[in-house]
mmCIF file of C-alpha atoms and ligand atoms in Angstrom:
data_model
loop_
_atom_site.group_PDB
_atom_site.id
_atom_site.type_symbol
_atom_site.label_atom_id
_atom_site.label_comp_id
_atom_site.label_asym_id
_atom_site.label_seq_id
_atom_site.Cartn_x
_atom_site.Cartn_y
_atom_site.Cartn_z
ATOM 1 C CA MET A 7 19.187 -13.006 2.178
ATOM 2 C CA PHE A 8 19.250 -9.431 3.427
ATOM 3 C CA PRO A 9 17.441 -7.795 6.408
ATOM 4 C CA VAL A 10 14.042 -6.650 5.201
ATOM 5 C CA ILE A 11 11.992 -3.519 5.990
ATOM 6 C CA ASP A 12 8.295 -4.409 5.560
ATOM 7 C CA ALA A 13 7.327 -0.880 4.586
ATOM 8 C CA HIS A 14 3.485 -1.591 4.111
ATOM 9 C CA ASN A 15 1.643 -3.257 6.844
ATOM 10 C CA HIS A 16 -1.027 -2.568 9.408
ATOM 11 C CA LEU A 17 -1.345 -3.331 12.885
ATOM 12 C CA TRP A 18 -4.982 -1.952 13.240
ATOM 13 C CA ALA A 19 -4.450 -0.924 16.904
ATOM 14 C CA LYS A 20 -4.303 -4.630 17.985
ATOM 15 C CA TRP A 21 -1.551 -4.078 20.221
ATOM 16 C CA ASP A 22 -2.076 -7.550 22.016
ATOM 17 C CA THR A 23 -0.974 -9.233 18.923
ATOM 18 C CA LEU A 24 2.360 -7.477 18.817
ATOM 19 C CA GLY A 25 4.282 -10.382 20.361
ATOM 20 C CA GLY A 26 3.363 -12.585 17.576
ATOM 21 C CA VAL A 27 4.536 -9.937 14.982
ATOM 22 C CA VAL A 28 7.762 -9.431 16.433
ATOM 23 C CA GLU A 29 8.342 -13.126 16.800
ATOM 24 C CA ALA A 30 7.509 -13.678 12.965
ATOM 25 C CA MET A 31 9.922 -10.822 12.246
ATOM 26 C CA ASP A 32 12.750 -12.221 14.323
ATOM 27 C CA ASP A 33 12.419 -15.474 12.734
ATOM 28 C CA THR A 34 12.473 -14.364 9.061
ATOM 29 C CA GLY A 35 14.759 -11.526 9.375
ATOM 30 C CA VAL A 36 12.234 -8.580 9.104
ATOM 31 C CA ALA A 37 14.270 -5.919 10.878
ATOM 32 C CA ILE A 38 11.572 -3.044 10.823
ATOM 33 C CA TYR A 39 7.775 -2.992 10.176
ATOM 34 C CA CYS A 40 5.707 0.026 9.051
ATOM 35 C CA ASP A 41 2.163 0.427 10.472
ATOM 36 C CA LEU A 42 0.662 2.571 7.875
ATOM 37 C CA THR A 43 -2.370 3.358 9.694
ATOM 38 C CA SER A 44 -1.156 4.033 13.109
ATOM 39 C CA ASN A 45 -4.243 6.245 13.928
ATOM 40 C CA VAL A 46 -6.889 3.750 12.545
ATOM 41 C CA SER A 47 -8.595 0.866 14.063
ATOM 42 C CA LEU A 48 -10.310 -1.843 11.802
ATOM 43 C CA ALA A 49 -12.792 -4.597 12.298
ATOM 44 C CA TRP A 50 -14.189 -7.224 9.885
ATOM 45 C CA GLY A 51 -17.882 -7.103 8.919
ATOM 46 C CA GLY A 52 -20.356 -5.733 6.479
ATOM 47 C CA GLY A 53 -18.932 -7.984 3.518
ATOM 48 C CA GLY A 54 -15.510 -6.448 3.934
ATOM 49 C CA TYR A 55 -13.856 -4.360 6.573
ATOM 50 C CA ILE A 56 -15.086 -1.512 8.672
ATOM 51 C CA ILE A 57 -12.543 1.403 9.556
ATOM 52 C CA SER A 58 -12.866 3.953 12.422
ATOM 53 C CA PRO A 59 -10.406 6.745 13.476
ATOM 54 C CA GLY A 60 -8.172 5.741 16.456
ATOM 55 C CA ASP A 61 -5.635 7.585 18.601
ATOM 56 C CA ILE A 62 -2.077 7.610 17.202
ATOM 57 C CA GLN A 63 -0.830 7.612 20.777
ATOM 58 C CA GLY A 64 -1.595 3.969 21.216
ATOM 59 C CA PHE A 65 1.010 3.191 18.441
ATOM 60 C CA PHE A 66 3.576 5.391 19.873
ATOM 61 C CA SER A 67 3.195 3.888 23.424
ATOM 62 C CA ALA A 68 3.064 0.273 22.221
ATOM 63 C CA CYS A 69 5.530 0.292 19.299
ATOM 64 C CA ALA A 70 7.652 3.336 18.917
ATOM 65 C CA SER A 71 8.634 3.581 22.714
ATOM 66 C CA GLY A 72 7.907 -0.173 23.712
ATOM 67 C CA LEU A 73 9.898 -1.625 20.888
ATOM 68 C CA PRO A 74 12.323 1.151 19.628
ATOM 69 C CA HIS A 75 13.581 0.928 16.275
ATOM 70 C CA ARG A 76 11.550 -1.972 15.154
ATOM 71 C CA PHE A 77 8.408 -0.103 14.127
ATOM 72 C CA TYR A 78 7.423 3.224 12.511
ATOM 73 C CA GLY A 79 4.034 4.553 11.659
ATOM 74 C CA PHE A 80 2.179 6.642 9.042
ATOM 75 C CA THR A 81 -0.643 8.948 10.079
ATOM 76 C CA THR A 82 -3.842 9.126 7.916
ATOM 77 C CA ALA A 83 -4.663 12.427 9.835
ATOM 78 C CA THR A 84 -8.407 13.073 9.134
ATOM 79 C CA LEU A 85 -8.609 11.158 6.018
ATOM 80 C CA THR A 86 -10.123 7.789 7.396
ATOM 81 C CA PRO A 87 -13.752 8.491 8.537
ATOM 82 C CA PRO A 88 -15.991 5.496 7.714
ATOM 83 C CA PRO A 89 -17.597 6.042 4.372
ATOM 84 C CA GLY A 90 -21.165 7.538 4.405
ATOM 85 C CA PRO A 91 -21.468 10.998 5.636
ATOM 86 C CA PRO A 92 -19.798 13.606 3.567
ATOM 87 C CA LEU A 93 -15.965 13.834 4.028
ATOM 88 C CA PHE A 94 -16.485 17.645 4.553
ATOM 89 C CA THR A 95 -19.099 20.192 4.022
ATOM 90 C CA ASP A 96 -16.887 23.135 4.837
ATOM 91 C CA ALA A 97 -13.616 22.304 2.876
ATOM 92 C CA ALA A 98 -11.647 25.073 4.308
ATOM 93 C CA GLU A 99 -12.405 23.952 7.881
ATOM 94 C CA PHE A 100 -11.652 20.342 6.959
ATOM 95 C CA LEU A 101 -8.224 21.294 5.416
ATOM 96 C CA GLU A 102 -7.190 23.256 8.331
ATOM 97 C CA ARG A 103 -8.201 20.472 10.736
ATOM 98 C CA THR A 104 -6.108 17.901 8.387
ATOM 99 C CA LEU A 105 -3.231 20.236 8.312
ATOM 100 C CA VAL A 106 -3.112 20.609 12.146
ATOM 101 C CA MET A 107 -3.376 17.003 12.732
ATOM 102 C CA LEU A 108 -0.664 16.137 10.129
ATOM 103 C CA HIS A 109 1.869 18.696 11.847
ATOM 104 C CA ASP A 110 0.999 17.299 15.163
ATOM 105 C CA HIS A 111 1.352 13.638 14.064
ATOM 106 C CA VAL A 112 4.688 14.290 12.353
ATOM 107 C CA ALA A 113 6.054 16.335 15.226
ATOM 108 C CA ARG A 114 5.137 13.262 17.463
ATOM 109 C CA GLY A 115 7.146 10.885 15.226
ATOM 110 C CA ALA A 116 4.807 9.725 12.354
ATOM 111 C CA ARG A 117 7.005 9.290 9.172
ATOM 112 C CA GLY A 118 4.440 9.730 6.552
ATOM 113 C CA LEU A 119 0.946 10.410 5.410
ATOM 114 C CA LYS A 120 -1.372 7.509 4.277
ATOM 115 C CA ALA A 121 -4.682 7.930 2.214
ATOM 116 C CA LEU A 122 -6.956 4.913 1.829
ATOM 117 C CA LYS A 123 -8.701 4.091 -1.422
ATOM 118 C CA GLU A 124 -12.174 5.448 -0.128
ATOM 119 C CA LEU A 125 -10.764 9.015 -1.357
ATOM 120 C CA GLY A 126 -11.489 8.943 -4.896
ATOM 121 C CA LEU A 127 -13.974 6.026 -4.704
ATOM 122 C CA GLN A 128 -16.367 6.715 -1.883
ATOM 123 C CA TYR A 129 -16.013 10.069 -0.034
ATOM 124 C CA HIS A 130 -18.258 12.815 -1.120
ATOM 125 C CA ASP A 131 -18.455 16.411 -0.356
ATOM 126 C CA GLY A 132 -21.418 18.408 1.161
ATOM 127 C CA ALA A 133 -23.041 18.709 -2.289
ATOM 128 C CA GLY A 134 -22.743 14.823 -2.888
ATOM 129 C CA ARG A 135 -20.125 14.952 -5.343
ATOM 130 C CA LEU A 136 -17.203 12.525 -5.436
ATOM 131 C CA ILE A 137 -13.945 13.760 -4.114
ATOM 132 C CA HIS A 138 -11.179 12.680 -6.494
ATOM 133 C CA CYS A 139 -7.666 12.297 -5.068
ATOM 134 C CA ASP A 140 -6.439 15.312 -7.227
ATOM 135 C CA ASP A 141 -9.394 17.505 -5.995
ATOM 136 C CA GLU A 142 -7.766 20.980 -5.613
ATOM 137 C CA ARG A 143 -9.294 21.440 -2.123
ATOM 138 C CA LEU A 144 -7.020 18.782 -0.946
ATOM 139 C CA GLY A 145 -3.977 19.919 -2.824
ATOM 140 C CA PRO A 146 -2.408 21.915 0.169
ATOM 141 C CA VAL A 147 -2.386 18.572 2.229
ATOM 142 C CA TRP A 148 -0.077 16.960 -0.319
ATOM 143 C CA GLU A 149 2.066 20.198 -0.533
ATOM 144 C CA GLU A 150 2.267 20.271 3.185
ATOM 145 C CA ALA A 151 3.568 16.654 3.401
ATOM 146 C CA GLY A 152 6.403 17.472 0.921
ATOM 147 C CA LYS A 153 7.323 20.501 2.941
ATOM 148 C CA LEU A 154 7.360 18.505 6.065
ATOM 149 C CA GLY A 155 9.768 16.028 4.245
ATOM 150 C CA VAL A 156 7.416 13.108 4.861
ATOM 151 C CA PRO A 157 6.141 10.877 1.719
ATOM 152 C CA VAL A 158 2.416 10.212 0.957
ATOM 153 C CA LEU A 159 1.388 6.653 0.675
ATOM 154 C CA ILE A 160 -1.793 6.683 -1.266
ATOM 155 C CA HIS A 161 -4.017 3.613 -2.249
ATOM 156 C CA GLN A 162 -6.214 4.230 -5.432
ATOM 157 C CA ALA A 163 -8.400 1.767 -7.268
ATOM 158 C CA ASP A 164 -7.886 -2.027 -6.800
ATOM 159 C CA PRO A 165 -7.574 -5.051 -9.061
ATOM 160 C CA ILE A 166 -9.371 -4.529 -12.344
ATOM 161 C CA GLY A 167 -11.558 -7.406 -11.608
ATOM 162 C CA PHE A 168 -12.953 -5.551 -8.628
ATOM 163 C CA PHE A 169 -14.612 -2.984 -11.068
ATOM 164 C CA GLN A 170 -16.039 -5.647 -13.368
ATOM 165 C CA PRO A 171 -19.321 -7.579 -13.006
ATOM 166 C CA VAL A 172 -19.263 -10.282 -10.490
ATOM 167 C CA THR A 173 -19.717 -13.378 -12.648
ATOM 168 C CA PRO A 174 -17.732 -16.687 -12.929
ATOM 169 C CA GLU A 175 -15.896 -15.034 -15.709
ATOM 170 C CA ASN A 176 -14.309 -12.479 -13.340
ATOM 171 C CA GLU A 177 -10.975 -13.783 -12.213
ATOM 172 C CA HIS A 178 -11.644 -12.331 -8.641
ATOM 173 C CA TYR A 179 -15.110 -14.143 -8.551
ATOM 174 C CA ASP A 180 -14.302 -16.198 -5.422
ATOM 175 C CA THR A 181 -12.776 -13.112 -3.754
ATOM 176 C CA LEU A 182 -15.767 -10.924 -4.500
ATOM 177 C CA GLN A 183 -18.195 -13.572 -3.182
ATOM 178 C CA LYS A 184 -16.241 -13.695 0.079
ATOM 179 C CA PHE A 185 -15.927 -9.872 0.216
ATOM 180 C CA PRO A 186 -18.894 -8.399 -1.541
ATOM 181 C CA ALA A 187 -17.980 -4.924 -0.211
ATOM 182 C CA TRP A 188 -14.846 -5.125 -2.363
ATOM 183 C CA GLY A 189 -16.908 -4.963 -5.742
ATOM 184 C CA PHE A 190 -17.109 -1.584 -7.525
ATOM 185 C CA SER A 191 -18.813 -2.619 -10.705
ATOM 186 C CA ASP A 192 -21.865 -0.530 -9.528
ATOM 187 C CA PRO A 193 -22.008 2.643 -11.844
ATOM 188 C CA LYS A 194 -22.445 4.581 -8.557
ATOM 189 C CA PHE A 195 -18.576 4.118 -8.379
ATOM 190 C CA PRO A 196 -16.047 5.735 -10.713
ATOM 191 C CA ARG A 197 -14.481 3.362 -13.516
ATOM 192 C CA PHE A 198 -11.056 2.035 -12.848
ATOM 193 C CA GLU A 199 -9.258 4.029 -15.602
ATOM 194 C CA GLU A 200 -10.896 7.294 -14.334
ATOM 195 C CA VAL A 201 -9.367 6.550 -10.944
ATOM 196 C CA GLN A 202 -6.139 5.941 -12.516
ATOM 197 C CA ARG A 203 -6.277 9.192 -14.449
ATOM 198 C CA HIS A 204 -6.866 11.166 -11.381
ATOM 199 C CA TYR A 205 -4.060 9.207 -9.487
ATOM 200 C CA LYS A 206 -1.541 10.127 -12.049
ATOM 201 C CA GLN A 207 -2.712 13.840 -12.213
ATOM 202 C CA LEU A 208 -2.362 13.952 -8.386
ATOM 203 C CA ILE A 209 1.377 12.893 -8.683
ATOM 204 C CA GLN A 210 2.108 15.193 -11.256
ATOM 205 C CA ASN A 211 0.223 18.306 -9.633
ATOM 206 C CA HIS A 212 2.833 17.994 -6.579
ATOM 207 C CA PRO A 213 6.448 17.269 -7.955
ATOM 208 C CA ARG A 214 7.883 18.094 -4.739
ATOM 209 C CA THR A 215 6.048 15.498 -2.623
ATOM 210 C CA ILE A 216 7.144 11.726 -2.687
ATOM 211 C CA PHE A 217 4.323 9.422 -3.527
ATOM 212 C CA LEU A 218 4.323 5.758 -2.651
ATOM 213 C CA LEU A 219 1.994 3.791 -4.814
ATOM 214 C CA PRO A 220 1.116 0.485 -2.923
ATOM 215 C CA HIS A 221 0.116 -2.559 -4.984
ATOM 216 C CA LEU A 222 2.214 -1.519 -8.084
ATOM 217 C CA ALA A 223 -0.012 1.560 -8.349
ATOM 218 C CA ASN A 224 -2.972 -1.105 -8.475
ATOM 219 C CA TRP A 225 -2.240 -1.963 -12.083
ATOM 220 C CA PRO A 226 0.192 -4.938 -11.928
ATOM 221 C CA GLU A 227 -1.955 -6.407 -14.792
ATOM 222 C CA ASN A 228 -0.349 -3.672 -16.945
ATOM 223 C CA LEU A 229 3.344 -3.416 -16.108
ATOM 224 C CA ASP A 230 3.791 -1.281 -19.355
ATOM 225 C CA TYR A 231 1.477 1.367 -17.738
ATOM 226 C CA VAL A 232 3.395 1.223 -14.418
ATOM 227 C CA GLY A 233 6.566 1.660 -15.888
ATOM 228 C CA GLN A 234 5.440 4.647 -18.081
ATOM 229 C CA LEU A 235 4.001 6.132 -14.726
ATOM 230 C CA LEU A 236 7.279 5.763 -13.184
ATOM 231 C CA ASP A 237 9.251 7.249 -16.234
ATOM 232 C CA ASP A 238 6.756 10.244 -16.154
ATOM 233 C CA CYS A 239 6.777 10.866 -12.483
ATOM 234 C CA PRO A 240 10.143 10.884 -10.741
ATOM 235 C CA ASN A 241 8.515 11.476 -7.407
ATOM 236 C CA ALA A 242 6.559 8.174 -7.534
ATOM 237 C CA PHE A 243 7.738 4.751 -6.058
ATOM 238 C CA VAL A 244 5.862 1.493 -5.826
ATOM 239 C CA ASP A 245 5.415 -1.511 -3.719
ATOM 240 C CA PHE A 246 4.165 -4.844 -4.729
ATOM 241 C CA SER A 247 2.190 -5.811 -1.581
ATOM 242 C CA ALA A 248 -0.669 -8.332 -2.009
ATOM 243 C CA ARG A 249 -0.245 -8.384 -5.689
ATOM 244 C CA ILE A 250 2.417 -11.351 -6.050
ATOM 245 C CA ASP A 251 -0.415 -13.270 -7.604
ATOM 246 C CA GLU A 252 -0.628 -11.010 -10.602
ATOM 247 C CA LEU A 253 3.225 -10.566 -10.831
ATOM 248 C CA GLY A 254 3.866 -14.489 -10.215
ATOM 249 C CA ARG A 255 1.840 -15.364 -13.238
ATOM 250 C CA GLN A 256 3.827 -13.167 -15.649
ATOM 251 C CA PRO A 257 7.361 -13.965 -14.109
ATOM 252 C CA TYR A 258 9.460 -13.041 -17.042
ATOM 253 C CA ARG A 259 7.984 -9.694 -17.470
ATOM 254 C CA THR A 260 7.775 -9.001 -13.625
ATOM 255 C CA ARG A 261 11.500 -9.973 -13.386
ATOM 256 C CA GLU A 262 12.432 -7.490 -16.391
ATOM 257 C CA PHE A 263 10.249 -4.716 -14.639
ATOM 258 C CA PHE A 264 11.880 -5.274 -11.200
ATOM 259 C CA ILE A 265 15.343 -5.114 -12.697
ATOM 260 C CA ARG A 266 14.681 -1.985 -14.691
ATOM 261 C CA TYR A 267 13.013 -0.114 -11.941
ATOM 262 C CA GLN A 268 15.083 -1.621 -8.870
ATOM 263 C CA ASP A 269 15.505 1.851 -7.455
ATOM 264 C CA ARG A 270 11.890 2.526 -7.287
ATOM 265 C CA ILE A 271 10.409 -0.502 -5.669
ATOM 266 C CA PHE A 272 10.221 -1.118 -2.006
ATOM 267 C CA PHE A 273 9.243 -4.266 -0.069
ATOM 268 C CA GLY A 274 5.772 -4.293 1.632
ATOM 269 C CA SER A 275 3.522 -7.283 2.257
ATOM 270 C CA ASP A 276 0.191 -5.857 3.615
ATOM 271 C CA MET A 277 -0.616 -9.139 5.294
ATOM 272 C CA PRO A 278 -0.756 -10.200 8.869
ATOM 273 C CA ALA A 279 2.868 -11.142 9.813
ATOM 274 C CA SER A 280 3.718 -14.872 9.900
ATOM 275 C CA ARG A 281 6.761 -16.954 9.168
ATOM 276 C CA GLU A 282 4.866 -18.484 6.203
ATOM 277 C CA MET A 283 3.902 -15.279 4.811
ATOM 278 C CA TYR A 284 7.336 -13.811 4.675
ATOM 279 C CA ARG A 285 8.939 -16.878 3.522
ATOM 280 C CA PHE A 286 6.614 -17.075 0.557
ATOM 281 C CA HIS A 287 7.698 -13.479 -0.311
ATOM 282 C CA PHE A 288 11.416 -14.423 -0.214
ATOM 283 C CA ARG A 289 10.755 -17.604 -2.211
ATOM 284 C CA PHE A 290 9.253 -15.494 -4.894
ATOM 285 C CA LEU A 291 11.698 -12.822 -5.038
ATOM 286 C CA GLU A 292 14.904 -15.073 -4.608
ATOM 287 C CA THR A 293 14.247 -18.298 -6.499
ATOM 288 C CA PHE A 294 13.002 -19.764 -9.734
ATOM 289 C CA ASP A 295 10.824 -22.105 -8.082
ATOM 290 C CA GLU A 296 7.724 -22.955 -10.223
ATOM 291 C CA HIS A 297 4.048 -23.347 -9.627
ATOM 292 C CA PHE A 298 3.550 -22.600 -6.038
ATOM 293 C CA ALA A 299 0.672 -21.221 -4.135
ATOM 294 C CA PRO A 300 0.567 -17.731 -2.855
ATOM 295 C CA PRO A 301 -1.236 -16.639 0.394
ATOM 296 C CA ASP A 302 -4.688 -15.192 0.180
ATOM 297 C CA TYR A 303 -5.187 -11.285 0.995
ATOM 298 C CA ASP A 304 -5.488 -12.155 4.610
ATOM 299 C CA GLY A 305 -2.032 -14.013 4.685
ATOM 300 C CA THR A 306 -3.488 -17.378 5.001
ATOM 301 C CA PHE A 307 -2.694 -20.312 2.576
ATOM 302 C CA GLY A 308 -6.072 -22.163 2.240
ATOM 303 C CA ARG A 309 -7.311 -20.435 -0.719
ATOM 304 C CA HIS A 310 -5.503 -18.944 -3.763
ATOM 305 C CA ARG A 311 -6.681 -17.791 -7.401
ATOM 306 C CA TRP A 312 -3.776 -19.389 -9.296
ATOM 307 C CA HIS A 313 -0.176 -20.575 -8.812
ATOM 308 C CA VAL A 314 2.873 -18.430 -9.335
ATOM 309 C CA HIS A 315 6.617 -18.582 -10.298
ATOM 310 C CA GLY A 316 9.695 -17.176 -8.544
ATOM 311 C CA ILE A 317 11.592 -14.282 -10.191
ATOM 312 C CA GLY A 318 15.095 -15.193 -8.837
ATOM 313 C CA LEU A 319 16.272 -11.607 -8.730
ATOM 314 C CA PRO A 320 20.038 -10.899 -8.540
ATOM 315 C CA PRO A 321 21.427 -10.100 -4.794
ATOM 316 C CA ALA A 322 22.199 -6.394 -5.733
ATOM 317 C CA VAL A 323 18.587 -5.828 -6.841
ATOM 318 C CA LEU A 324 17.207 -7.705 -3.765
ATOM 319 C CA LYS A 325 19.223 -5.588 -1.316
ATOM 320 C CA LYS A 326 17.756 -2.477 -2.729
ATOM 321 C CA ILE A 327 14.196 -3.764 -2.585
ATOM 322 C CA TYR A 328 14.419 -5.405 0.740
ATOM 323 C CA HIS A 329 15.738 -2.235 2.500
ATOM 324 C CA GLU A 330 17.879 0.249 0.730
ATOM 325 C CA ASN A 331 15.217 2.032 -1.093
ATOM 326 C CA ALA A 332 13.109 2.235 1.913
ATOM 327 C CA LEU A 333 16.032 3.621 4.006
ATOM 328 C CA LYS A 334 16.255 6.515 1.300
ATOM 329 C CA LEU A 335 12.483 7.263 1.277
ATOM 330 C CA ILE A 336 11.545 7.219 4.977
ATOM 331 C CA PRO A 337 12.726 10.001 7.100
ATOM 332 C CA GLY A 338 14.693 8.892 9.983
ATOM 333 C CA LEU A 339 14.712 5.295 9.264
ATOM 334 C CA ARG A 340 18.451 5.141 8.746
ATOM 335 C CA ALA A 341 18.954 5.981 12.385
ATOM 336 C CA ASP A 342 16.680 3.126 13.367
ATOM 337 C CA TRP A 343 18.307 0.721 10.961
ATOM 338 C CA GLU A 344 21.665 1.313 12.606
ATOM 339 C CA LYS A 345 20.329 0.438 16.082
ATOM 340 C CA THR A 346 18.450 -2.797 15.126
HETATM 341 ZN ZN1 ZN B 428 -2.393 -1.839 2.983
#
């Protein structure tokens, strides 16, 4: 209905697949695509995925200069080492290294800073203590992003079921059997509510920084909470990527939420680009179709947890969610938009 900015996705340095991504975008009216992890590569294995730091220059060469105005990228700076060793033993040295890299990547064209959920869930300091996202040793990083005028997209927690015991009663039982590394019920991990507490504190600690909270702040099961979070934190915005299952099973409440917070929600899919995947999103947002199957987390349609119902949003709201809100949030994007 309107051109779309997919403001939450990942290319994972697979530059050879770019042609297919662009084809899917062209066929479905996706004008611009954000690679949130332009300096990270990823492989599947170990019952989940394995991340490793990469070189942001690959993104700039393949996308930003190869396909001008269709792609923009965020940097993760130093915040994406594989979990295991301490994130830092010398906090001051780590902070300095992070700020240098953030400055360098933003100067070269990165439009934001992205932090993965491993921060707050898995990364430890040299003394073996978990590093929460609102840890004061990292505070200057978020402050600096605010000063540079780039938003911070930070993923914290995951669906509630991922934190609950892996039994047939768990609504994500099948997923957790398929990806055992996504389960955080082990008491060595912090509890879901604790992660959410630190998340909100982080946003409130840095009111001059824009925070983009993916997956409805990872609490789409509780839209009352997400609404309160948006009310309390004017510097927070949400995407609904990879959570249409949770939204589409409560279509009346979701529709009300999307209309009420129409200026605070931006479009993101977080799934490999395909015609079917994008068309599913449009069907959910634009129609009142009932009981249709959503894609799995990897964007394929072979497996789903339950069926969903469309929320038939009014055109004025769709326009904001499809691109107007992202154009306001992402620095430099309007210039790209005008050239696409
Ligand atoms: Zn993502």
